[in-house]
Amino acid sequence: MTKGAKAYLTFISLCGAALLGYAGYQYFTNIDLANWALELQQMVCLIVLCVLCSSLPIVVSPKQQALDISIISILAAIVVKARTQR
Amino acid sequence: MIVYFISSLFVVKKLDNKHQHVLNTPFIKTAFNTANLMIAIYIPGILIFGESGFQGELLPNVILPAALYTAMTFLINSTLLVIFFILSRKVKLSDASKTTKSILPNVLFAMPLGVLMAWLFNMEGGHWIAMIMLFPLLLARYAWSLYVESQVQHMRLIEAFVSSMEAKDHYTEGHSRRVSALAVQIARQLRYPAAKIKQIEIAALLHDIGKIGIEETILQKPNRLNLEEQKRIQEHPLIGVETVRRVGISEEIVEMIRHHHERYEGGGYPDGLDHTKVSFEAYILGVADAFDAMTSDRPYRTAMSTHVAMTILEKESGKQFHPDVVRAMRDYLYAQETPRVAQSQETTA
């Protein structure tokens, strides 16, 4: 791996970590504690959906080209509560 | 993003017959892939849905923003990945953009399922319905994977057929594969749909399969064949038809195999039919077969040049060969030659 590629990997990873920190802060400060059971159930269901969609791509051709369907779970998670920090 | 981050810890992917998960993947790779997708999820989310997210009735209002979101997420994700590959000198920008363009429609195709899931989650108790719905979806995925696997087995069977035939006749080794590749190029030149091109590819691979039933003394004869031997070898399309029918090959392919030696004006073999009764695709096989035979060494003569072979095809256009197929063949060869000519002119300049 070239030096440029390594620097790029590190930069993107740090950006991701920063975004994750921000999203986590937003989520936990805005969490609806009155409905925590429903919140938890939905969260678990979304995580299960996301794990399945990411783990099981659809093989679309005999040449083993696979279609990653994680967009299904991402879209569901983004639209569900209409909050990007979810 | 929280959902995606937690789920990424549990994802198990099968790559090259190995199961990859967070524990057996290099940390920097996992960190980059997760961060990449987080950026790709976050930026379009803010731009399209805003901080407060999507407001109002979900259906049908959310469909257009969801499509836009999907496209943007995919493009950002791909771009960040492509930059890495370019920096690693593993891929060219032109190749990457071609791949991205070809995958985008498939990703958009998955988008309605995401909207459906979101709609279910928004209903009271809908998240449980969404979970139940996963079972038929997983079953459909499994059924589809079985179908794809059967297609792989089908192609392996065809490859085995071709190999056993070529083992019998060393002079035509690689001939079927070359004819298949050429027939596919002609079909593409004629703008055939992908499914039909696949049929042409298989038919071309199997076009000489009937030679399995012809005596080796005839197939490997170093001199020209006598009349009786010619008659015997002319039986190979019919033997081929009998062979492939037993393994359940589609009738369109069988027809192409049967008629690949028919002439445009009639009088070919085995049926002597003219172009009004023979499928156009059989003529594609005929041209590809003749071109490869002419440009390959044979026991009784050396290979002709591409130019000479093309001249013969054009001379026989409308007699032995279908004029439209010959034209497509010429256009394909011209398209192949042009970049080389342009390249040599650049070098000379």
GROMACS .gro file of C-alpha atoms in nm:
model
  435
    1MET     CA    1   0.000   0.000   0.000
    2THR     CA    2   0.138   0.346  -0.092
    3LYS     CA    3   0.195   0.619   0.165
    4GLY     CA    4  -0.078   0.829   0.006
    5ALA     CA    5  -0.326   0.541   0.033
    6LYS     CA    6  -0.237   0.486   0.400
    7ALA     CA    7  -0.279   0.857   0.480
    8TYR     CA    8  -0.611   0.857   0.297
    9LEU     CA    9  -0.737   0.550   0.488
   10THR     CA   10  -0.645   0.715   0.817
   11PHE     CA   11  -0.806   1.047   0.721
   12ILE     CA   12  -1.137   0.885   0.618
   13SER     CA   13  -1.135   0.664   0.929
   14LEU     CA   14  -1.090   0.970   1.152
   15CYS     CA   15  -1.371   1.154   0.973
   16GLY     CA   16  -1.593   0.850   1.028
   17ALA     CA   17  -1.501   0.835   1.396
   18ALA     CA   18  -1.580   1.206   1.436
   19LEU     CA   19  -1.917   1.160   1.265
   20LEU     CA   20  -1.992   0.859   1.482
   21GLY     CA   21  -1.913   1.062   1.795
   22TYR     CA   22  -2.142   1.343   1.679
   23ALA     CA   23  -2.423   1.099   1.588
   24GLY     CA   24  -2.388   0.923   1.924
   25TYR     CA   25  -2.408   1.254   2.110
   26GLN     CA   26  -2.717   1.360   1.912
   27TYR     CA   27  -2.884   1.025   1.967
   28PHE     CA   28  -2.832   1.003   2.341
   29THR     CA   29  -2.924   1.367   2.407
   30ASN     CA   30  -3.247   1.339   2.204
   31ILE     CA   31  -3.350   0.989   2.313
   32ASP     CA   32  -3.715   0.951   2.411
   33LEU     CA   33  -3.681   0.789   2.756
   34ALA     CA   34  -4.058   0.774   2.808
   35ASN     CA   35  -4.081   0.518   2.524
   36TRP     CA   36  -3.752   0.342   2.588
   37ALA     CA   37  -3.895  -0.010   2.538
   38LEU     CA   38  -4.030   0.071   2.191
   39GLU     CA   39  -3.711   0.262   2.111
   40LEU     CA   40  -3.502  -0.041   2.208
   41GLN     CA   41  -3.719  -0.284   2.011
   42GLN     CA   42  -3.698  -0.072   1.697
   43MET     CA   43  -3.324  -0.031   1.740
   44VAL     CA   44  -3.271  -0.406   1.774
   45CYS     CA   45  -3.494  -0.478   1.472
   46LEU     CA   46  -3.306  -0.220   1.262
   47ILE     CA   47  -2.971  -0.370   1.366
   48VAL     CA   48  -3.091  -0.722   1.276
   49LEU     CA   49  -3.215  -0.593   0.939
   50CYS     CA   50  -2.883  -0.415   0.880
   51VAL     CA   51  -2.674  -0.721   0.972
   52LEU     CA   52  -2.877  -0.948   0.743
   53CYS     CA   53  -2.874  -0.705   0.450
   54SER     CA   54  -2.498  -0.648   0.480
   55SER     CA   55  -2.412  -1.016   0.535
   56LEU     CA   56  -2.629  -1.158   0.259
   57PRO     CA   57  -2.564  -0.987  -0.072
   58ILE     CA   58  -2.765  -1.118  -0.370
   59VAL     CA   59  -2.556  -1.305  -0.624
   60VAL     CA   60  -2.680  -1.161  -0.952
   61SER     CA   61  -2.485  -1.358  -1.210
   62PRO     CA   62  -2.306  -1.690  -1.256
   63LYS     CA   63  -1.979  -1.491  -1.254
   64GLN     CA   64  -2.041  -1.444  -0.881
   65GLN     CA   65  -2.115  -1.072  -0.907
   66ALA     CA   66  -2.298  -0.984  -0.587
   67LEU     CA   67  -2.534  -0.697  -0.521
   68ASP     CA   68  -2.492  -0.545  -0.175
   69ILE     CA   69  -2.843  -0.471  -0.045
   70SER     CA   70  -2.739  -0.288   0.272
   71ILE     CA   71  -2.905   0.021   0.119
   72ILE     CA   72  -3.239  -0.138   0.219
   73SER     CA   73  -3.154  -0.127   0.589
   74ILE     CA   74  -2.978   0.211   0.565
   75LEU     CA   75  -3.281   0.370   0.397
   76ALA     CA   76  -3.515   0.210   0.649
   77ALA     CA   77  -3.305   0.339   0.939
   78ILE     CA   78  -3.273   0.689   0.790
   79VAL     CA   79  -3.642   0.730   0.711
   80VAL     CA   80  -3.795   0.545   1.008
   81LYS     CA   81  -3.761   0.811   1.272
   82ALA     CA   82  -3.656   1.072   1.020
   83ARG     CA   83  -3.340   1.147   1.210
   84THR     CA   84  -3.001   1.114   1.042
   85GLN     CA   85  -2.830   1.049   1.373
   86ARG     CA   86  -3.009   0.715   1.403
   87MET     CA   87  -2.533   0.581   1.177
   88ILE     CA   88  -2.547   0.428   1.524
   89VAL     CA   89  -2.747   0.138   1.376
   90TYR     CA   90  -2.496   0.087   1.098
   91PHE     CA   91  -2.197   0.108   1.333
   92ILE     CA   92  -2.336  -0.152   1.576
   93SER     CA   93  -2.444  -0.383   1.295
   94SER     CA   94  -2.099  -0.363   1.131
   95LEU     CA   95  -1.962  -0.545   1.437
   96PHE     CA   96  -2.183  -0.847   1.360
   97VAL     CA   97  -2.166  -0.860   0.980
   98VAL     CA   98  -2.023  -1.183   0.833
   99LYS     CA   99  -1.950  -1.177   0.461
  100LYS     CA  100  -1.852  -1.469   0.242
  101LEU     CA  101  -1.569  -1.367   0.011
  102ASP     CA  102  -1.378  -1.620  -0.203
  103ASN     CA  103  -1.523  -1.906   0.004
  104LYS     CA  104  -1.395  -1.748   0.329
  105HIS     CA  105  -1.611  -1.591   0.596
  106GLN     CA  106  -1.493  -1.241   0.680
  107HIS     CA  107  -1.597  -1.059   0.995
  108VAL     CA  108  -1.470  -0.786   1.220
  109LEU     CA  109  -1.240  -1.025   1.412
  110ASN     CA  110  -1.048  -1.158   1.111
  111THR     CA  111  -1.027  -0.840   0.902
  112PRO     CA  112  -0.740  -0.590   0.944
  113PHE     CA  113  -0.851  -0.307   1.174
  114ILE     CA  114  -0.763  -0.029   0.929
  115LYS     CA  115  -0.972  -0.196   0.657
  116THR     CA  116  -1.274  -0.231   0.886
  117ALA     CA  117  -1.231   0.125   1.011
  118PHE     CA  118  -1.209   0.264   0.657
  119ASN     CA  119  -1.506   0.064   0.524
  120THR     CA  120  -1.724   0.162   0.820
  121ALA     CA  121  -1.616   0.527   0.810
  122ASN     CA  122  -1.665   0.537   0.433
  123LEU     CA  123  -2.025   0.424   0.461
  124MET     CA  124  -2.093   0.654   0.757
  125ILE     CA  125  -1.987   0.954   0.551
  126ALA     CA  126  -2.193   0.823   0.258
  127ILE     CA  127  -2.496   0.782   0.488
  128TYR     CA  128  -2.458   1.115   0.669
  129ILE     CA  129  -2.396   1.370   0.392
  130PRO     CA  130  -2.697   1.280   0.171
  131GLY     CA  131  -2.909   1.243   0.486
  132ILE     CA  132  -2.838   1.601   0.589
  133LEU     CA  133  -2.873   1.735   0.232
  134ILE     CA  134  -3.197   1.555   0.145
  135PHE     CA  135  -3.379   1.495   0.472
  136GLY     CA  136  -3.219   1.771   0.685
  137GLU     CA  137  -3.152   1.761   1.060
  138SER     CA  138  -3.520   1.707   1.141
  139GLY     CA  139  -3.557   1.438   0.876
  140PHE     CA  140  -3.845   1.352   0.644
  141GLN     CA  141  -4.175   1.514   0.738
  142GLY     CA  142  -4.533   1.426   0.643
  143GLU     CA  143  -4.690   1.116   0.489
  144LEU     CA  144  -4.430   0.863   0.387
  145LEU     CA  145  -4.598   0.718   0.081
  146PRO     CA  146  -4.573   0.821  -0.194
  147ASN     CA  147  -4.389   1.142  -0.095
  148VAL     CA  148  -4.073   0.971   0.024
  149ILE     CA  149  -4.006   0.776  -0.296
  150LEU     CA  150  -3.828   1.051  -0.490
  151PRO     CA  151  -3.610   1.173  -0.198
  152ALA     CA  152  -3.533   0.807  -0.118
  153ALA     CA  153  -3.419   0.743  -0.476
  154LEU     CA  154  -3.204   1.055  -0.465
  155TYR     CA  155  -3.066   0.955  -0.126
  156THR     CA  156  -2.983   0.604  -0.253
  157ALA     CA  157  -2.804   0.735  -0.561
  158MET     CA  158  -2.605   0.991  -0.359
  159THR     CA  159  -2.511   0.738  -0.090
  160PHE     CA  160  -2.392   0.494  -0.354
  161LEU     CA  161  -2.196   0.759  -0.546
  162ILE     CA  162  -2.021   0.899  -0.236
  163ASN     CA  163  -1.942   0.547  -0.113
  164SER     CA  164  -1.803   0.446  -0.454
  165THR     CA  165  -1.606   0.770  -0.496
  166LEU     CA  166  -1.434   0.735  -0.160
  167LEU     CA  167  -1.349   0.374  -0.244
  168VAL     CA  168  -1.227   0.456  -0.595
  169ILE     CA  169  -0.996   0.729  -0.458
  170PHE     CA  170  -0.837   0.466  -0.235
  171PHE     CA  171  -0.788   0.226  -0.526
  172ILE     CA  172  -0.641   0.501  -0.744
  173LEU     CA  173  -0.400   0.600  -0.463
  174SER     CA  174  -0.306   0.231  -0.427
  175ARG     CA  175  -0.258   0.216  -0.807
  176LYS     CA  176  -0.496  -0.081  -0.824
  177VAL     CA  177  -0.750   0.060  -1.068
  178LYS     CA  178  -0.787   0.318  -1.345
  179LEU     CA  179  -1.047   0.595  -1.315
  180SER     CA  180  -1.212   0.495  -1.645
  181ASP     CA  181  -1.255   0.131  -1.535
  182ALA     CA  182  -1.394   0.239  -1.197
  183SER     CA  183  -1.649   0.477  -1.352
  184LYS     CA  184  -1.766   0.201  -1.589
  185THR     CA  185  -1.819  -0.038  -1.296
  186THR     CA  186  -1.998   0.231  -1.092
  187LYS     CA  187  -2.232   0.309  -1.382
  188SER     CA  188  -2.320  -0.058  -1.425
  189ILE     CA  189  -2.395  -0.116  -1.054
  190LEU     CA  190  -2.602   0.201  -0.987
  191PRO     CA  191  -2.926   0.073  -1.153
  192ASN     CA  192  -2.909  -0.245  -0.940
  193VAL     CA  193  -2.871  -0.040  -0.621
  194LEU     CA  194  -3.168   0.178  -0.720
  195PHE     CA  195  -3.364  -0.142  -0.779
  196ALA     CA  196  -3.318  -0.233  -0.410
  197MET     CA  197  -3.441   0.112  -0.298
  198PRO     CA  198  -3.820   0.032  -0.294
  199LEU     CA  199  -3.756  -0.244  -0.040
  200GLY     CA  200  -3.589   0.012   0.186
  201VAL     CA  201  -3.892   0.241   0.153
  202LEU     CA  202  -4.123  -0.053   0.227
  203MET     CA  203  -3.922  -0.139   0.539
  204ALA     CA  204  -3.932   0.224   0.654
  205TRP     CA  205  -4.310   0.233   0.597
  206LEU     CA  206  -4.353  -0.084   0.806
  207PHE     CA  207  -4.131   0.049   1.086
  208ASN     CA  208  -4.342   0.366   1.097
  209MET     CA  209  -4.660   0.168   1.167
  210GLU     CA  210  -4.750   0.078   1.525
  211GLY     CA  211  -4.577  -0.254   1.591
  212GLY     CA  212  -4.465  -0.251   1.228
  213HIS     CA  213  -4.107  -0.339   1.316
  214TRP     CA  214  -4.225  -0.691   1.404
  215ILE     CA  215  -4.408  -0.719   1.069
  216ALA     CA  216  -4.083  -0.610   0.902
  217MET     CA  217  -3.897  -0.888   1.083
  218ILE     CA  218  -4.157  -1.147   0.975
  219MET     CA  219  -4.134  -1.018   0.618
  220LEU     CA  220  -3.765  -1.098   0.620
  221PHE     CA  221  -3.837  -1.472   0.610
  222PRO     CA  222  -4.000  -1.482   0.263
  223LEU     CA  223  -3.732  -1.240   0.141
  224LEU     CA  224  -3.456  -1.469   0.269
  225LEU     CA  225  -3.633  -1.766   0.110
  226ALA     CA  226  -3.651  -1.580  -0.223
  227ARG     CA  227  -3.281  -1.499  -0.194
  228TYR     CA  228  -3.201  -1.865  -0.127
  229ALA     CA  229  -3.412  -1.977  -0.425
  230TRP     CA  230  -3.236  -1.724  -0.645
  231SER     CA  231  -2.893  -1.841  -0.529
  232LEU     CA  232  -2.993  -2.199  -0.618
  233TYR     CA  233  -3.094  -2.083  -0.965
  234VAL     CA  234  -2.761  -1.902  -1.013
  235GLU     CA  235  -2.577  -2.212  -0.891
  236SER     CA  236  -2.769  -2.427  -1.142
  237GLN     CA  237  -2.663  -2.183  -1.416
  238VAL     CA  238  -2.301  -2.225  -1.306
  239GLN     CA  239  -2.337  -2.606  -1.320
  240HIS     CA  240  -2.500  -2.576  -1.663
  241MET     CA  241  -2.204  -2.375  -1.796
  242ARG     CA  242  -1.959  -2.624  -1.639
  243LEU     CA  243  -2.138  -2.908  -1.817
  244ILE     CA  244  -2.111  -2.722  -2.146
  245GLU     CA  245  -1.740  -2.655  -2.082
  246ALA     CA  246  -1.691  -3.026  -2.012
  247PHE     CA  247  -1.865  -3.113  -2.340
  248VAL     CA  248  -1.641  -2.873  -2.531
  249SER     CA  249  -1.324  -3.002  -2.362
  250SER     CA  250  -1.409  -3.366  -2.440
  251MET     CA  251  -1.476  -3.274  -2.803
  252GLU     CA  252  -1.152  -3.078  -2.837
  253ALA     CA  253  -0.955  -3.363  -2.680
  254LYS     CA  254  -1.064  -3.571  -2.977
  255ASP     CA  255  -0.956  -3.322  -3.242
  256HIS     CA  256  -0.637  -3.132  -3.158
  257TYR     CA  257  -0.650  -2.928  -3.479
  258THR     CA  258  -0.962  -2.749  -3.362
  259GLU     CA  259  -0.845  -2.692  -3.004
  260GLY     CA  260  -0.982  -2.359  -2.879
  261HIS     CA  261  -1.199  -2.326  -3.193
  262SER     CA  262  -1.534  -2.343  -3.011
  263ARG     CA  263  -1.428  -2.086  -2.752
  264ARG     CA  264  -1.298  -1.849  -3.021
  265VAL     CA  265  -1.616  -1.891  -3.229
  266SER     CA  266  -1.820  -1.825  -2.915
  267ALA     CA  267  -1.625  -1.509  -2.834
  268LEU     CA  268  -1.656  -1.386  -3.192
  269ALA     CA  269  -2.028  -1.469  -3.217
  270VAL     CA  270  -2.087  -1.271  -2.897
  271GLN     CA  271  -1.906  -0.971  -3.046
  272ILE     CA  272  -2.111  -0.990  -3.366
  273ALA     CA  273  -2.432  -1.018  -3.162
  274ARG     CA  274  -2.329  -0.712  -2.959
  275GLN     CA  275  -2.257  -0.525  -3.281
  276LEU     CA  276  -2.612  -0.615  -3.388
  277ARG     CA  277  -2.740  -0.485  -3.050
  278TYR     CA  278  -2.894  -0.812  -2.934
  279PRO     CA  279  -3.034  -0.819  -2.577
  280ALA     CA  280  -2.817  -0.983  -2.309
  281ALA     CA  281  -3.036  -1.296  -2.278
  282LYS     CA  282  -3.015  -1.367  -2.652
  283ILE     CA  283  -2.639  -1.304  -2.651
  284LYS     CA  284  -2.609  -1.570  -2.378
  285GLN     CA  285  -2.796  -1.818  -2.600
  286ILE     CA  286  -2.569  -1.736  -2.894
  287GLU     CA  287  -2.263  -1.780  -2.671
  288ILE     CA  288  -2.380  -2.127  -2.560
  289ALA     CA  289  -2.484  -2.233  -2.910
  290ALA     CA  290  -2.144  -2.126  -3.046
  291LEU     CA  291  -1.963  -2.318  -2.774
  292LEU     CA  292  -2.163  -2.630  -2.865
  293HIS     CA  293  -2.191  -2.582  -3.242
  294ASP     CA  294  -1.944  -2.862  -3.323
  295ILE     CA  295  -2.041  -3.092  -3.035
  296GLY     CA  296  -2.170  -3.347  -3.289
  297LYS     CA  297  -1.807  -3.413  -3.391
  298ILE     CA  298  -1.792  -3.634  -3.081
  299GLY     CA  299  -1.979  -3.889  -3.294
  300ILE     CA  300  -1.745  -3.861  -3.595
  301GLU     CA  301  -1.452  -4.102  -3.636
  302GLU     CA  302  -1.113  -3.961  -3.536
  303THR     CA  303  -0.961  -4.086  -3.863
  304ILE     CA  304  -1.183  -3.840  -4.048
  305LEU     CA  305  -1.143  -3.552  -3.801
  306GLN     CA  306  -0.764  -3.577  -3.798
  307LYS     CA  307  -0.709  -3.664  -4.162
  308PRO     CA  308  -0.413  -3.457  -4.285
  309ASN     CA  309  -0.538  -3.445  -4.648
  310ARG     CA  310  -0.860  -3.319  -4.801
  311LEU     CA  311  -1.166  -3.534  -4.728
  312ASN     CA  312  -1.318  -3.752  -5.001
  313LEU     CA  313  -1.690  -3.733  -5.085
  314GLU     CA  314  -1.791  -4.009  -4.847
  315GLU     CA  315  -1.594  -3.857  -4.561
  316GLN     CA  316  -1.743  -3.516  -4.635
  317LYS     CA  317  -2.092  -3.666  -4.615
  318ARG     CA  318  -2.004  -3.825  -4.282
  319ILE     CA  319  -1.870  -3.502  -4.133
  320GLN     CA  320  -2.179  -3.317  -4.258
  321GLU     CA  321  -2.377  -3.527  -4.013
  322HIS     CA  322  -2.221  -3.348  -3.715
  323PRO     CA  323  -2.497  -3.083  -3.677
  324LEU     CA  324  -2.759  -3.359  -3.648
  325ILE     CA  325  -2.548  -3.564  -3.405
  326GLY     CA  326  -2.497  -3.241  -3.207
  327VAL     CA  327  -2.871  -3.178  -3.194
  328GLU     CA  328  -2.934  -3.530  -3.060
  329THR     CA  329  -2.661  -3.486  -2.798
  330VAL     CA  330  -2.768  -3.147  -2.663
  331ARG     CA  331  -3.139  -3.233  -2.658
  332ARG     CA  332  -3.063  -3.506  -2.403
  333VAL     CA  333  -2.930  -3.250  -2.155
  334GLY     CA  334  -3.231  -3.020  -2.191
  335ILE     CA  335  -3.074  -2.734  -2.387
  336SER     CA  336  -3.333  -2.479  -2.509
  337GLU     CA  337  -3.482  -2.527  -2.856
  338GLU     CA  338  -3.349  -2.189  -2.978
  339ILE     CA  339  -2.994  -2.310  -2.910
  340VAL     CA  340  -3.067  -2.649  -3.067
  341GLU     CA  341  -3.192  -2.473  -3.381
  342MET     CA  342  -2.874  -2.263  -3.405
  343ILE     CA  343  -2.657  -2.576  -3.371
  344ARG     CA  344  -2.858  -2.759  -3.637
  345HIS     CA  345  -2.843  -2.478  -3.893
  346HIS     CA  346  -2.500  -2.323  -3.851
  347HIS     CA  347  -2.388  -2.475  -4.184
  348GLU     CA  348  -2.696  -2.367  -4.381
  349ARG     CA  349  -2.631  -2.121  -4.665
  350TYR     CA  350  -2.812  -1.788  -4.704
  351GLU     CA  351  -2.936  -1.878  -5.054
  352GLY     CA  352  -3.001  -2.242  -4.957
  353GLY     CA  353  -2.815  -2.562  -5.039
  354GLY     CA  354  -2.615  -2.593  -4.718
  355TYR     CA  355  -2.639  -2.885  -4.479
  356PRO     CA  356  -2.804  -3.075  -4.311
  357ASP     CA  357  -3.143  -2.949  -4.443
  358GLY     CA  358  -3.051  -2.731  -4.741
  359LEU     CA  359  -3.279  -2.448  -4.621
  360ASP     CA  360  -3.248  -2.085  -4.727
  361HIS     CA  361  -3.260  -1.767  -4.513
  362THR     CA  362  -3.641  -1.760  -4.501
  363LYS     CA  363  -3.645  -2.079  -4.294
  364VAL     CA  364  -3.329  -2.047  -4.086
  365SER     CA  365  -3.294  -1.822  -3.783
  366PHE     CA  366  -3.075  -1.514  -3.814
  367GLU     CA  367  -2.873  -1.628  -3.510
  368ALA     CA  368  -2.767  -1.948  -3.690
  369TYR     CA  369  -2.604  -1.726  -3.956
  370ILE     CA  370  -2.411  -1.544  -3.681
  371LEU     CA  371  -2.265  -1.881  -3.582
  372GLY     CA  372  -2.197  -1.958  -3.947
  373VAL     CA  373  -1.994  -1.640  -4.004
  374ALA     CA  374  -1.802  -1.670  -3.674
  375ASP     CA  375  -1.730  -2.039  -3.746
  376ALA     CA  376  -1.610  -1.974  -4.101
  377PHE     CA  377  -1.396  -1.677  -4.000
  378ASP     CA  378  -1.220  -1.870  -3.724
  379ALA     CA  379  -1.171  -2.174  -3.948
  380MET     CA  380  -1.013  -1.956  -4.220
  381THR     CA  381  -0.783  -1.772  -3.979
  382SER     CA  382  -0.663  -2.094  -3.808
  383ASP     CA  383  -0.409  -2.352  -3.923
  384ARG     CA  384  -0.555  -2.671  -4.063
  385PRO     CA  385  -0.378  -3.003  -4.141
  386TYR     CA  386  -0.400  -2.925  -4.514
  387ARG     CA  387  -0.329  -2.546  -4.515
  388THR     CA  388  -0.188  -2.260  -4.308
  389ALA     CA  389  -0.403  -1.985  -4.154
  390MET     CA  390  -0.526  -1.698  -4.374
  391SER     CA  391  -0.484  -1.337  -4.267
  392THR     CA  392  -0.780  -1.149  -4.119
  393HIS     CA  393  -0.796  -0.932  -4.431
  394VAL     CA  394  -0.812  -1.231  -4.670
  395ALA     CA  395  -1.074  -1.406  -4.455
  396MET     CA  396  -1.288  -1.091  -4.447
  397THR     CA  397  -1.259  -1.054  -4.825
  398ILE     CA  398  -1.387  -1.411  -4.868
  399LEU     CA  399  -1.676  -1.344  -4.629
  400GLU     CA  400  -1.773  -1.035  -4.830
  401LYS     CA  401  -1.746  -1.225  -5.158
  402GLU     CA  402  -1.982  -1.490  -5.020
  403SER     CA  403  -2.217  -1.233  -4.862
  404GLY     CA  404  -2.571  -1.301  -4.984
  405LYS     CA  405  -2.465  -1.645  -5.112
  406GLN     CA  406  -2.327  -1.851  -4.826
  407PHE     CA  407  -2.344  -1.587  -4.551
  408HIS     CA  408  -2.616  -1.349  -4.436
  409PRO     CA  409  -2.526  -0.996  -4.562
  410ASP     CA  410  -2.627  -0.827  -4.235
  411VAL     CA  411  -2.406  -1.060  -4.032
  412VAL     CA  412  -2.111  -1.005  -4.268
  413ARG     CA  413  -2.164  -0.628  -4.232
  414ALA     CA  414  -2.169  -0.659  -3.852
  415MET     CA  415  -1.853  -0.870  -3.865
  416ARG     CA  416  -1.679  -0.608  -4.081
  417ASP     CA  417  -1.791  -0.327  -3.847
  418TYR     CA  418  -1.661  -0.523  -3.548
  419LEU     CA  419  -1.323  -0.584  -3.713
  420TYR     CA  420  -1.304  -0.218  -3.820
  421ALA     CA  421  -1.378  -0.105  -3.463
  422GLN     CA  422  -1.101  -0.338  -3.343
  423GLU     CA  423  -0.854  -0.212  -3.602
  424THR     CA  424  -0.923   0.164  -3.571
  425PRO     CA  425  -0.768   0.220  -3.226
  426ARG     CA  426  -0.460   0.027  -3.334
  427VAL     CA  427  -0.427   0.238  -3.651
  428ALA     CA  428  -0.476   0.557  -3.450
  429GLN     CA  429  -0.221   0.438  -3.197
  430SER     CA  430   0.040   0.360  -3.462
  431GLN     CA  431  -0.020   0.701  -3.626
  432GLU     CA  432   0.037   0.869  -3.288
  433THR     CA  433   0.358   0.672  -3.242
  434THR     CA  434   0.479   0.770  -3.591
  435ALA     CA  435   0.397   1.138  -3.528
   0.00000   0.00000   0.00000
